PDB file of C-alpha atoms and ligand atoms in Angstrom:
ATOM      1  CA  UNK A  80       6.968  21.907   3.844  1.00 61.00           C
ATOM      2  CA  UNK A  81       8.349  18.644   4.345  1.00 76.00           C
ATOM      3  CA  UNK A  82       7.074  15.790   2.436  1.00 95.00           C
ATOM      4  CA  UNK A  83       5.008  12.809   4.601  1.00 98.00           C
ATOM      5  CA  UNK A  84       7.233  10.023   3.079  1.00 98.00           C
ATOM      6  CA  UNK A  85      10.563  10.777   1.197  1.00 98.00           C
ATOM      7  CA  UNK A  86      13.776   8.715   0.060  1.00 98.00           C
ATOM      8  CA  UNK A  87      17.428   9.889  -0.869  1.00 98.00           C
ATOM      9  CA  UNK A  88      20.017   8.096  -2.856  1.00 98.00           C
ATOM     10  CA  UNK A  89      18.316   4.924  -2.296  1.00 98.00           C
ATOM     11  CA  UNK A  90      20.107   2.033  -4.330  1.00 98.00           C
ATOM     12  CA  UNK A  91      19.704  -1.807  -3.955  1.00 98.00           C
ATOM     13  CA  UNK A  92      21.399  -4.545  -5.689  1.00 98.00           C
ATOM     14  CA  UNK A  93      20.526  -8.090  -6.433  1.00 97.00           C
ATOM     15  CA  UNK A  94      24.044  -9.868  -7.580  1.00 95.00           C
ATOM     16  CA  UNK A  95      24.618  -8.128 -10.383  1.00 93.00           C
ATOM     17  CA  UNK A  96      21.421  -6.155 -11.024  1.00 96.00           C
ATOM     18  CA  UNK A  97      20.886  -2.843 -10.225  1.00 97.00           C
ATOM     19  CA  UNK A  98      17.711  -2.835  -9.689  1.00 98.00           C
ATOM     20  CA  UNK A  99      17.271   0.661  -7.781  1.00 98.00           C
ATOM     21  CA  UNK A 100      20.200   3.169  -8.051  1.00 98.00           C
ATOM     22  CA  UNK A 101      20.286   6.790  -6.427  1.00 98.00           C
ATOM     23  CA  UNK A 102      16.634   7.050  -5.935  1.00 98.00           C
ATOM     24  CA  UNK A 103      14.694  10.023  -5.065  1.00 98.00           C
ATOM     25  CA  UNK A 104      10.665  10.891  -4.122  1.00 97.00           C
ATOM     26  CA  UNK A 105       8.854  12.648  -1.871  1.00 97.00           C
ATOM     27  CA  UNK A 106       5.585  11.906  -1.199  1.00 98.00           C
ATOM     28  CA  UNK A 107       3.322  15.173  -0.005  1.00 98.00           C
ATOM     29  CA  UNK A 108       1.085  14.501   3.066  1.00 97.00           C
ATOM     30  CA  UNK A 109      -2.676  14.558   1.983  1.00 97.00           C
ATOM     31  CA  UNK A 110      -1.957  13.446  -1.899  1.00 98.00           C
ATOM     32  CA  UNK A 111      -2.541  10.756  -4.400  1.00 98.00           C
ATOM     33  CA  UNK A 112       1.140  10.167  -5.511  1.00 98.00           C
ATOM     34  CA  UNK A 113       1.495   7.670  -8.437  1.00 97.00           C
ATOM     35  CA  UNK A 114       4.611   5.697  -9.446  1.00 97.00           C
ATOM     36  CA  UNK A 115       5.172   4.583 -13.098  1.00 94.00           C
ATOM     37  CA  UNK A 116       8.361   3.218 -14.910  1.00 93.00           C
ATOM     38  CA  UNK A 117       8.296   0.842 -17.888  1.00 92.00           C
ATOM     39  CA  UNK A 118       9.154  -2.899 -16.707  1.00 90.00           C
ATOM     40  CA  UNK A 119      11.796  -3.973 -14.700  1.00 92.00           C
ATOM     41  CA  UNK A 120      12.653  -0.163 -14.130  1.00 94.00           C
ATOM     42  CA  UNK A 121      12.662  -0.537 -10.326  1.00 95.00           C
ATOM     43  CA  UNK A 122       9.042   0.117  -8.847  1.00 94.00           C
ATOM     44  CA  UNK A 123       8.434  -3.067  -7.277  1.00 93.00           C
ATOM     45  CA  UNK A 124      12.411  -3.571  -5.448  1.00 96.00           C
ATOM     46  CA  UNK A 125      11.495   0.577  -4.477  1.00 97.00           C
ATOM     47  CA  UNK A 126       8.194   0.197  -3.091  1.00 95.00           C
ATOM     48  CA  UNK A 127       9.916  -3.119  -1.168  1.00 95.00           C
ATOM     49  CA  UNK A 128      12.499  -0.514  -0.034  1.00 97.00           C
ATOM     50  CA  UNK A 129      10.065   2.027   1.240  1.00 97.00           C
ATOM     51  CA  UNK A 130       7.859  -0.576   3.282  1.00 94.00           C
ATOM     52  CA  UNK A 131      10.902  -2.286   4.893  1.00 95.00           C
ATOM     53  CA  UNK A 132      10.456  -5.458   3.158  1.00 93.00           C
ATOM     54  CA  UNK A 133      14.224  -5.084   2.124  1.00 95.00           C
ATOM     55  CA  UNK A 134      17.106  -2.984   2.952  1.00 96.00           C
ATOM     56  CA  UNK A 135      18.847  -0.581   0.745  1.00 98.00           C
ATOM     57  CA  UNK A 136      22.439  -0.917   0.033  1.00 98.00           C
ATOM     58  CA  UNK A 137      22.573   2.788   0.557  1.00 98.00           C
ATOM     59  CA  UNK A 138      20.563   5.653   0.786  1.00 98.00           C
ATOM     60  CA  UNK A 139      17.708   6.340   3.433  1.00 98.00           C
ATOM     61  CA  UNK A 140      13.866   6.904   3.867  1.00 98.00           C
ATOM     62  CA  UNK A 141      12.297   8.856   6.034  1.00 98.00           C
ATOM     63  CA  UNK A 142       8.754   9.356   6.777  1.00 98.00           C
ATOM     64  CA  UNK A 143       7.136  12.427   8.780  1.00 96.00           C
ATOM     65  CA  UNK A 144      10.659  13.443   9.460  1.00 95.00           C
ATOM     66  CA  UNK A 145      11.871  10.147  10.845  1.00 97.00           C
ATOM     67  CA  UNK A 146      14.804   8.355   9.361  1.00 98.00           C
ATOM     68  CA  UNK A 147      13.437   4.391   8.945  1.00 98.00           C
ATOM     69  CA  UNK A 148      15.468   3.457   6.803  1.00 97.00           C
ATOM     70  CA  UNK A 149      16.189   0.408   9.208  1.00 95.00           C
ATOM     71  CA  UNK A 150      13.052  -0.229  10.494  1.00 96.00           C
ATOM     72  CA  UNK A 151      11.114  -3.488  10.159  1.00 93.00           C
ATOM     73  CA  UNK A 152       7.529  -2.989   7.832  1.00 91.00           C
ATOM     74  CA  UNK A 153       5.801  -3.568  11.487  1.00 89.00           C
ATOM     75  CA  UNK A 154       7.284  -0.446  13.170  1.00 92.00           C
ATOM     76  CA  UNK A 155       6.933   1.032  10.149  1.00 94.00           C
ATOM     77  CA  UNK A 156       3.257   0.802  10.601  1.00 91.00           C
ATOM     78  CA  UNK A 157       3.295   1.544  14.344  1.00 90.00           C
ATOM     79  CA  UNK A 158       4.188   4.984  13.030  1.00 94.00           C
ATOM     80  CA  UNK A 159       2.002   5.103  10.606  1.00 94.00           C
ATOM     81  CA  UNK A 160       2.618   4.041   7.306  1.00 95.00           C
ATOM     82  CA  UNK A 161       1.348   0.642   5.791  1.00 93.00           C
ATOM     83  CA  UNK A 162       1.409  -1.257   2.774  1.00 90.00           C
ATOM     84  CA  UNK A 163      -1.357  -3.814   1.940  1.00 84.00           C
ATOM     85  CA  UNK A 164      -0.128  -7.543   1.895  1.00 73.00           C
ATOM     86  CA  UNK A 165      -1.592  -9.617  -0.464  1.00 70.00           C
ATOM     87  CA  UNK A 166      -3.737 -11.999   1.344  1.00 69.00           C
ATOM     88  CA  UNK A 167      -2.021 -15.722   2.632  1.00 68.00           C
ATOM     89  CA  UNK A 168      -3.154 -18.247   1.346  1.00 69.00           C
ATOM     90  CA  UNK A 169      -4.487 -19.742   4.587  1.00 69.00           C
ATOM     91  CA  UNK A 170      -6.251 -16.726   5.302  1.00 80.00           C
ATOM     92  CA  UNK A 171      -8.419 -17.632   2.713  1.00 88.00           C
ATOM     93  CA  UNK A 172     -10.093 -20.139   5.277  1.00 90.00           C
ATOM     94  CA  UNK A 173     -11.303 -16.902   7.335  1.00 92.00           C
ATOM     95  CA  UNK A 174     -14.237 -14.765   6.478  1.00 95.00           C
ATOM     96  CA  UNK A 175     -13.854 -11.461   5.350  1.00 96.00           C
ATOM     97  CA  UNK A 176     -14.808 -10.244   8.743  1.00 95.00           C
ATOM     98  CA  UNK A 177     -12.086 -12.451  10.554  1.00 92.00           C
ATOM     99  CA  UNK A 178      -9.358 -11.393   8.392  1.00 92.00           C
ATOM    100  CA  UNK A 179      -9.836  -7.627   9.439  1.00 93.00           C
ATOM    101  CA  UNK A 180     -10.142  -8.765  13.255  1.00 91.00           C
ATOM    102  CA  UNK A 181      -7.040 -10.667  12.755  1.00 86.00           C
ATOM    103  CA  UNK A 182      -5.185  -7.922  11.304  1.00 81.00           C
ATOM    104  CA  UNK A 183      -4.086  -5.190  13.636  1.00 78.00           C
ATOM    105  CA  UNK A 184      -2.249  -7.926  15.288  1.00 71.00           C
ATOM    106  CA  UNK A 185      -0.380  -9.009  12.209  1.00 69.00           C
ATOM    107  CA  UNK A 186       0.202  -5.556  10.819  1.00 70.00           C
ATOM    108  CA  UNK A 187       1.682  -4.188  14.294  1.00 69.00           C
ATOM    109  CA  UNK A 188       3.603  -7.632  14.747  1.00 66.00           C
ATOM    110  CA  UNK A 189       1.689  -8.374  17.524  1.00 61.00           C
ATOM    111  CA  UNK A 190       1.313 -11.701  19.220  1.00 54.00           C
ATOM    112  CA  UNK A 191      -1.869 -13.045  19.752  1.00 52.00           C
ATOM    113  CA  UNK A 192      -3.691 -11.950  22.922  1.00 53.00           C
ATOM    114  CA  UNK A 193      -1.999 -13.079  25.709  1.00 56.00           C
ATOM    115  CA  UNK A 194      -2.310 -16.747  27.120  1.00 56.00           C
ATOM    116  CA  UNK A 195      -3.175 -15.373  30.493  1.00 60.00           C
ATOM    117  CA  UNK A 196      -5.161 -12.209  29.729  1.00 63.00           C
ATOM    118  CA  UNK A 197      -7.975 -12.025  31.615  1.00 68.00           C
ATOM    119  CA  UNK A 198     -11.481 -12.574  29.739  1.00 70.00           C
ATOM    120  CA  UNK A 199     -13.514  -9.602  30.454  1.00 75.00           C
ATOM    121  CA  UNK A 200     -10.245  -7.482  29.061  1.00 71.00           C
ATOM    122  CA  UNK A 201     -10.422  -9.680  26.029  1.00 69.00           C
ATOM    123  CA  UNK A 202     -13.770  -9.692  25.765  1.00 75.00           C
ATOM    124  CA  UNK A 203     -13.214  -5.465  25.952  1.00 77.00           C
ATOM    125  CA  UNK A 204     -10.188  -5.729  22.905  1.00 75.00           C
ATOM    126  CA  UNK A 205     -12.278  -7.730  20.736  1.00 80.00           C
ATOM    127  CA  UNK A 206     -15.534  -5.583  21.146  1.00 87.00           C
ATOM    128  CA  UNK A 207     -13.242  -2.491  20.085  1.00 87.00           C
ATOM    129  CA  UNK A 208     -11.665  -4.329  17.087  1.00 89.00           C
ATOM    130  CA  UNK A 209     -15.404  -5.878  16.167  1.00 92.00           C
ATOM    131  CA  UNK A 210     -16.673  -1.916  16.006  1.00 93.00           C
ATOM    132  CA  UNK A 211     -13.811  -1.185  13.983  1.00 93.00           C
ATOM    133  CA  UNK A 212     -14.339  -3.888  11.829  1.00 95.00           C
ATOM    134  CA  UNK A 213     -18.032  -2.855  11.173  1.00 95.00           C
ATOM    135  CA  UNK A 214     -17.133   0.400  10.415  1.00 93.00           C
ATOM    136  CA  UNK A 215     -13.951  -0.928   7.895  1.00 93.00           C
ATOM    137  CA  UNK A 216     -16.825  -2.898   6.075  1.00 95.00           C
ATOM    138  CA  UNK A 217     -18.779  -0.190   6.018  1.00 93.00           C
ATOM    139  CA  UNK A 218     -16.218   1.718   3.951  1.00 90.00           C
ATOM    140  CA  UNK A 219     -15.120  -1.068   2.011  1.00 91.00           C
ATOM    141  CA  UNK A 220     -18.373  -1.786   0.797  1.00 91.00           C
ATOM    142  CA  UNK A 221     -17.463  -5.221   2.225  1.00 95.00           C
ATOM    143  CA  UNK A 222     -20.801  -5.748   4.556  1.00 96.00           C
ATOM    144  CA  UNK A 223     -22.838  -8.128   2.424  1.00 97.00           C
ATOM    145  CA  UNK A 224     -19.765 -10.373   2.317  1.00 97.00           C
ATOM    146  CA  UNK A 225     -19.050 -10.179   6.182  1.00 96.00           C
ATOM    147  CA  UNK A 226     -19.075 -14.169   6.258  1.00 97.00           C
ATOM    148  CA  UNK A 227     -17.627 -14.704   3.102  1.00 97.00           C
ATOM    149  CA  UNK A 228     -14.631 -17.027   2.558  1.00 96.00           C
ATOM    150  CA  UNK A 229     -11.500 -15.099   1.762  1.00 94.00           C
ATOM    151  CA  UNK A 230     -10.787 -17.420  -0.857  1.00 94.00           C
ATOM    152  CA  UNK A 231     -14.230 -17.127  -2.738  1.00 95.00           C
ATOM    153  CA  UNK A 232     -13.450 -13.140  -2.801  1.00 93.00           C
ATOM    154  CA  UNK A 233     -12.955 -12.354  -6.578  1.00 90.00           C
ATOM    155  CA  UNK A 234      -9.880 -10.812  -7.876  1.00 87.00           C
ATOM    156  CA  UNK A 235     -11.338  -7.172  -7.061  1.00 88.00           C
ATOM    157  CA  UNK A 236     -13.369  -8.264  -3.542  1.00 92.00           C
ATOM    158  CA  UNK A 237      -9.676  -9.352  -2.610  1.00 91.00           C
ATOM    159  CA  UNK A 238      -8.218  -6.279  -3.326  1.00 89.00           C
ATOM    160  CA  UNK A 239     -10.838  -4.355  -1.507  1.00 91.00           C
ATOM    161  CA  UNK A 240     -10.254  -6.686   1.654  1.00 93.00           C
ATOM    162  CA  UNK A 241      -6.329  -5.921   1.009  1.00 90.00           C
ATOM    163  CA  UNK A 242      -7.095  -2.265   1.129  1.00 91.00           C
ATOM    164  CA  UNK A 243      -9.584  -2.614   4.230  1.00 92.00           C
ATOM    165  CA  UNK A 244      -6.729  -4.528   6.340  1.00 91.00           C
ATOM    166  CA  UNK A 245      -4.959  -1.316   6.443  1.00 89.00           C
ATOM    167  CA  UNK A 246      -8.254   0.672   7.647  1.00 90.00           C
ATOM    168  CA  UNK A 247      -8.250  -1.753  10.965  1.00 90.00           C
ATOM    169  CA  UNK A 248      -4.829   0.463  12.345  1.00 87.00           C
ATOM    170  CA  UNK A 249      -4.830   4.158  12.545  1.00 87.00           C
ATOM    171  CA  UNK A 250      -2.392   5.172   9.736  1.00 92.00           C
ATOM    172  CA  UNK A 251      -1.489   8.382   7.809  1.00 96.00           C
ATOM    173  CA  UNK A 252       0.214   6.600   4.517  1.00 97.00           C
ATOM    174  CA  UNK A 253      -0.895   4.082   2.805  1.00 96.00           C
ATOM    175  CA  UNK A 254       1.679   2.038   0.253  1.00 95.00           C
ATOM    176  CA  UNK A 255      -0.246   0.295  -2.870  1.00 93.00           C
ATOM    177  CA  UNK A 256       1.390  -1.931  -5.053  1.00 87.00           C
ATOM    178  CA  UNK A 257      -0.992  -2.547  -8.646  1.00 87.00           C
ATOM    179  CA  UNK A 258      -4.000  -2.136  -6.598  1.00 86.00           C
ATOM    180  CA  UNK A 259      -5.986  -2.437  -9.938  1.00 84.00           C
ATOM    181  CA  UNK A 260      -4.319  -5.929 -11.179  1.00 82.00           C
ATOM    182  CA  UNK A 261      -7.022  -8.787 -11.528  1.00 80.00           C
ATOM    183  CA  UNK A 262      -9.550  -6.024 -11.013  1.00 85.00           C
ATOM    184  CA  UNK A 263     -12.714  -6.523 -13.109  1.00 85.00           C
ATOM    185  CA  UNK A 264     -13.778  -3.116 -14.441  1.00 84.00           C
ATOM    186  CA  UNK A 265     -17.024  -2.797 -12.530  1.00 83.00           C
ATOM    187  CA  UNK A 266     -15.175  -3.216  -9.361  1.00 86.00           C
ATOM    188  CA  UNK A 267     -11.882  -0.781 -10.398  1.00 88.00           C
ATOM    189  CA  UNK A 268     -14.692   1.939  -9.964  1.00 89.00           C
ATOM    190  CA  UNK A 269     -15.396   0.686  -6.604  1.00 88.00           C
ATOM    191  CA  UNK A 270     -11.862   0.749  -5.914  1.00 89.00           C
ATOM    192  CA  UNK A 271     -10.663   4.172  -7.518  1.00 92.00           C
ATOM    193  CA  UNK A 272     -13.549   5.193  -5.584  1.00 91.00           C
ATOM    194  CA  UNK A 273     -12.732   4.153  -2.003  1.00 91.00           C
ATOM    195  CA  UNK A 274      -9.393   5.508  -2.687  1.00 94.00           C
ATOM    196  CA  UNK A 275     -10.666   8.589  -3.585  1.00 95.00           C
ATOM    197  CA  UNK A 276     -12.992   8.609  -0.291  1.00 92.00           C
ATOM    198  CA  UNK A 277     -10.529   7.522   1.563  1.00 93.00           C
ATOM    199  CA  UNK A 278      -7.824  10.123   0.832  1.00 96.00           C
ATOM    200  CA  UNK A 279     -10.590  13.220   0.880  1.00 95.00           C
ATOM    201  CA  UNK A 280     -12.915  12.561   4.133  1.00 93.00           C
ATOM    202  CA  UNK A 281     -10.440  10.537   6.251  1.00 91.00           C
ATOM    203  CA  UNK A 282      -7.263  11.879   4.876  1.00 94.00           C
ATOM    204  CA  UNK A 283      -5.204   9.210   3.890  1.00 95.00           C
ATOM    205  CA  UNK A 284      -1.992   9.780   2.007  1.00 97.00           C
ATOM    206  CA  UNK A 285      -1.312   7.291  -0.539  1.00 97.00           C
ATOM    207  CA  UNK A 286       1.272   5.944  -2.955  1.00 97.00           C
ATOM    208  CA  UNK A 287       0.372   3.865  -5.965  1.00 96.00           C
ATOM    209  CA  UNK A 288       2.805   2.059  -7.573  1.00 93.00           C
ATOM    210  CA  UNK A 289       0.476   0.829 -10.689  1.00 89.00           C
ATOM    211  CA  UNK A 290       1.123   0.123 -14.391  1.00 81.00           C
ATOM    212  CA  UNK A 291      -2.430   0.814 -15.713  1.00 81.00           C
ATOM    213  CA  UNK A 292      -1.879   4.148 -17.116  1.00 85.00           C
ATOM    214  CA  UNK A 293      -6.207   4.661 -16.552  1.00 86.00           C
ATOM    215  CA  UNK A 294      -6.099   4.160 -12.966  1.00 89.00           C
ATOM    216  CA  UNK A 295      -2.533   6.254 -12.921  1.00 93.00           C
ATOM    217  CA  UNK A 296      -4.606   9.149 -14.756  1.00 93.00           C
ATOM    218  CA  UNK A 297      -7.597   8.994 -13.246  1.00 92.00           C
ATOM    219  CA  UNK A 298      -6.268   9.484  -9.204  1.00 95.00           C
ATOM    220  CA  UNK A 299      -2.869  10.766  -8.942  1.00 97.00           C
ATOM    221  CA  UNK A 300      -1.649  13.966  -8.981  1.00 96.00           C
ATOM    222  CA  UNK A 301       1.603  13.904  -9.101  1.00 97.00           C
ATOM    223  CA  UNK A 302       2.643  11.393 -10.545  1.00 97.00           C
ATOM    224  CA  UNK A 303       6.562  10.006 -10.310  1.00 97.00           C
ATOM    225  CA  UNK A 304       8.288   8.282 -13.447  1.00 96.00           C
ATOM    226  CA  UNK A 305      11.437   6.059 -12.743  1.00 96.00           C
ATOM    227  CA  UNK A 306      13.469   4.198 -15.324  1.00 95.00           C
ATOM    228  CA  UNK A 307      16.444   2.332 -14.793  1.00 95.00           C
ATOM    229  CA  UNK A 308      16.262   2.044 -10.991  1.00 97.00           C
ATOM    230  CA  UNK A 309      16.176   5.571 -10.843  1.00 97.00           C
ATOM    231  CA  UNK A 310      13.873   9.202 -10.679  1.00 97.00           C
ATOM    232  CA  UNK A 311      13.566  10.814 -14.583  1.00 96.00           C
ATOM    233  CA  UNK A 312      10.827  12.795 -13.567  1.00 96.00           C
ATOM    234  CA  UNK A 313       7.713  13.995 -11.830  1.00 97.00           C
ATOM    235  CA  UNK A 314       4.124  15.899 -12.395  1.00 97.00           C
ATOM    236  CA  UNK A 315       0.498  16.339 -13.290  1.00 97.00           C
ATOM    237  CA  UNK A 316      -0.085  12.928 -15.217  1.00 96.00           C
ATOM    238  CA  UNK A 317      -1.320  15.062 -18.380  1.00 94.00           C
ATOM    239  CA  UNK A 318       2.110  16.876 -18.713  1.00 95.00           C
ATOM    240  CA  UNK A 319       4.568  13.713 -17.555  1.00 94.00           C
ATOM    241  CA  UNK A 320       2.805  12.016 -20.458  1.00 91.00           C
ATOM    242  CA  UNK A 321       3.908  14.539 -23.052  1.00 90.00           C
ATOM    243  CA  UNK A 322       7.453  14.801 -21.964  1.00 93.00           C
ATOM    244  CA  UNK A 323       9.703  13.638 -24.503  1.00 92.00           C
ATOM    245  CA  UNK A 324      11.803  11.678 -22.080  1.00 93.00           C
ATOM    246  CA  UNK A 325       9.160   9.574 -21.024  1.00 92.00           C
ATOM    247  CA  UNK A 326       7.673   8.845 -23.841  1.00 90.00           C
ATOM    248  CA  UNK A 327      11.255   7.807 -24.646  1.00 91.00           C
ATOM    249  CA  UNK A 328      11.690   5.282 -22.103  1.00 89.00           C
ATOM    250  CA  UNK A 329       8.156   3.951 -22.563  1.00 85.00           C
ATOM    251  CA  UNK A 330       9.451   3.387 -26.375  1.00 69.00           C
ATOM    252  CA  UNK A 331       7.909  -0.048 -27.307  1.00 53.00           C
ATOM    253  CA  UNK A 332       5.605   0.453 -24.358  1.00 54.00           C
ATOM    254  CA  UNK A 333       2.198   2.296 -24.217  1.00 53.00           C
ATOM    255  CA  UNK A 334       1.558   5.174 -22.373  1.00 56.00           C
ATOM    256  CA  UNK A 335      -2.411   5.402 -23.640  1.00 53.00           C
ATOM    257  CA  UNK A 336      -4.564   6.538 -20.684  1.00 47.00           C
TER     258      UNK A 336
HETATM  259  P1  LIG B 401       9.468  -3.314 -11.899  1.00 56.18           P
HETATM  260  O1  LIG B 401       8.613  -3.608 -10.717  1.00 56.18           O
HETATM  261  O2  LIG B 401       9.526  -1.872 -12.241  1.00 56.18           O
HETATM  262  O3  LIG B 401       9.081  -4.121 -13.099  1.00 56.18           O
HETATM  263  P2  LIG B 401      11.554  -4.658 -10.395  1.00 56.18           P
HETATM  264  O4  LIG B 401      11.846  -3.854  -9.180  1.00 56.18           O
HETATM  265  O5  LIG B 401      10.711  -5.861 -10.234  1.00 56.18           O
HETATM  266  O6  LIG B 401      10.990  -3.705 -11.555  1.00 56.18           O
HETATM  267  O7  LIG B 401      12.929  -5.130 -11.047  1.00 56.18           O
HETATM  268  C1  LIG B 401      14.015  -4.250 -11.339  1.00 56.18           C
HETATM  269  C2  LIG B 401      15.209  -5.075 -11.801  1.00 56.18           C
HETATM  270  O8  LIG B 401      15.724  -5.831 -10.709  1.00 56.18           O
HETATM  271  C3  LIG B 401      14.873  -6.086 -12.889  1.00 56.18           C
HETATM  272  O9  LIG B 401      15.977  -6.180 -13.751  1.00 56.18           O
HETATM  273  C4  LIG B 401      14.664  -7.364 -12.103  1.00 56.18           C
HETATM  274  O10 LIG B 401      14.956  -8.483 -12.911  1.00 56.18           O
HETATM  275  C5  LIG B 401      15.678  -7.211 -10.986  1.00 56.18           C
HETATM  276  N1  LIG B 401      15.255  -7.892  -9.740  1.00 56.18           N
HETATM  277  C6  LIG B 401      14.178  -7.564  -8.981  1.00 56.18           C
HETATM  278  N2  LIG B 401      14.102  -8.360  -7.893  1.00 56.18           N
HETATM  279  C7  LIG B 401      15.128  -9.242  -7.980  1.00 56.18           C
HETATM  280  C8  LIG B 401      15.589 -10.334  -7.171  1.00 56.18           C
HETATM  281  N3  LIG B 401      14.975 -10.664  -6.047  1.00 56.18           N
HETATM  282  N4  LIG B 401      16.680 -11.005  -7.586  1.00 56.18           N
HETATM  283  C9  LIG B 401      17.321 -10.654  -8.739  1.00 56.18           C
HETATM  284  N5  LIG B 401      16.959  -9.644  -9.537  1.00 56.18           N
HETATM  285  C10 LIG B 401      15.869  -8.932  -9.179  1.00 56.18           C
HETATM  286 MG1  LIG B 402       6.862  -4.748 -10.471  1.00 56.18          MG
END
């Protein structure tokens, strides 16, 4: 079986930093696949590599048997695969409900609806993205704050919002980097938990690139350890956490779930 999303070789510099060298992962289709590494071991300059945000200096990704490797974050997600932005700054002037309308457009680097478009077709569009957005909310447990201010969200409220952009385009992967920082603990469990829903009744794939060992334990399976820009090794979360040689590169770190 080939793997939904996986990279070979991948290595990026930054002057004199190598910052991701001869990377490898595969991500299953239908899994919760976690990425851990001890600071400044690569995750974030990896998971930038994997969305398109930057370009490798070698090496390639493919997803569902597609070489991307070149392809901008918005084709990216035209086949498929997103990553959650965190939210503008001027977004925070929208409602929760506007920022999902607003965001097939900006995931699929679309341009606004067009000058000229006639109104009952846009009138049609924006029905179908409304329903969507209902039913996004719905998931998201986002309806009571429909009409909410973006920028009155809480840490965690944002994050959900983050995670519910993706929801408003038909996608198979979905890329999360530290879903769980700024999270209050009441709202992590509301978060784990759409994951969780998310990946069993609608079949999302996703990749979490988190350093919150708790959140790590508690939803992936497997779960991929990097260090020094590159793959050490990969499992069940209970037996990566015993291995010697990641315990090793964690030294001075914690690895306490
Ligand atoms: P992690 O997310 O695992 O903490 P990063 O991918 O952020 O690791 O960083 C890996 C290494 O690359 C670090 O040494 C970091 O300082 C360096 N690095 C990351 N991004 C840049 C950049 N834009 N310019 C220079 N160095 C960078
Ligand atoms: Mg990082």
């Amino acid at each position: 079986m080939t793997a939904l999303l996986s990279a070979e070789g991948l290595s990026r510099r930054f002057g004199g930093v190598q910052a991701v060298q001869n990377m490898r992962l595969d991500v299953d289709r239908g899994s919760i696949t976690g990425l851990i590494g001890p600071n400044g071991a690569g995750k974030s300059t990896l998971f930038n590599l994997l969305s398109g945000v930057i370009r490798p200096n070698s090496g390639s990704v493919a997803y569902n048997g597609q070489d991307v490797t070149r392809l901008a974050p918005f084709r990216r997600a035209r086949l498929g695969m997103i990553r959650t932005f965190q939210l503008a700054r001027e977004f925070g002037r929208l409602t929760v409900l506007e920022n999902l309308m607003l965001s097939p457009q900006m995931q699929l680097g679309e341009r606004f609806l067009p000058l000229f478009a006639r109104p009952k077709e846009v009138a049609k569009i924006d029905a179908e993205v409304y329903a969507r957005a209902e039913e996004v909310m719905e998931i998201a447990t986002l309806i009571p704050l429909r009409d909410t201010y973006a920028a009155d969200l809480s840490g965690g409220q944002k994050k959900l919002l983050e995670l519910a952009r993706t929801l408003m385009i038909d996608c198979d992967l979905i890329l999360l980097d530290e879903p769980g920082a700024g999270v209050n603990p009441a709202l992590m469990g509301t978060l784990t938990q759409m994951i969780r829903r998310l990946n069993s009744e609608h079949g999302k794939t996703f990749l979490i690139v988190e350093h919150d060992m708790d959140l790590i334990a508690r939803l992936c399976d497997p779960v991929i350890v990097m260090t020094e820009g590159t793959f050490l090794t990969a499992g069940p979360f209970d037996t990566i956490r015993d291995d010697p040689r990641v315990v090793e590169a964690y030294l001075g770190g914690t690895l306490d779930a």
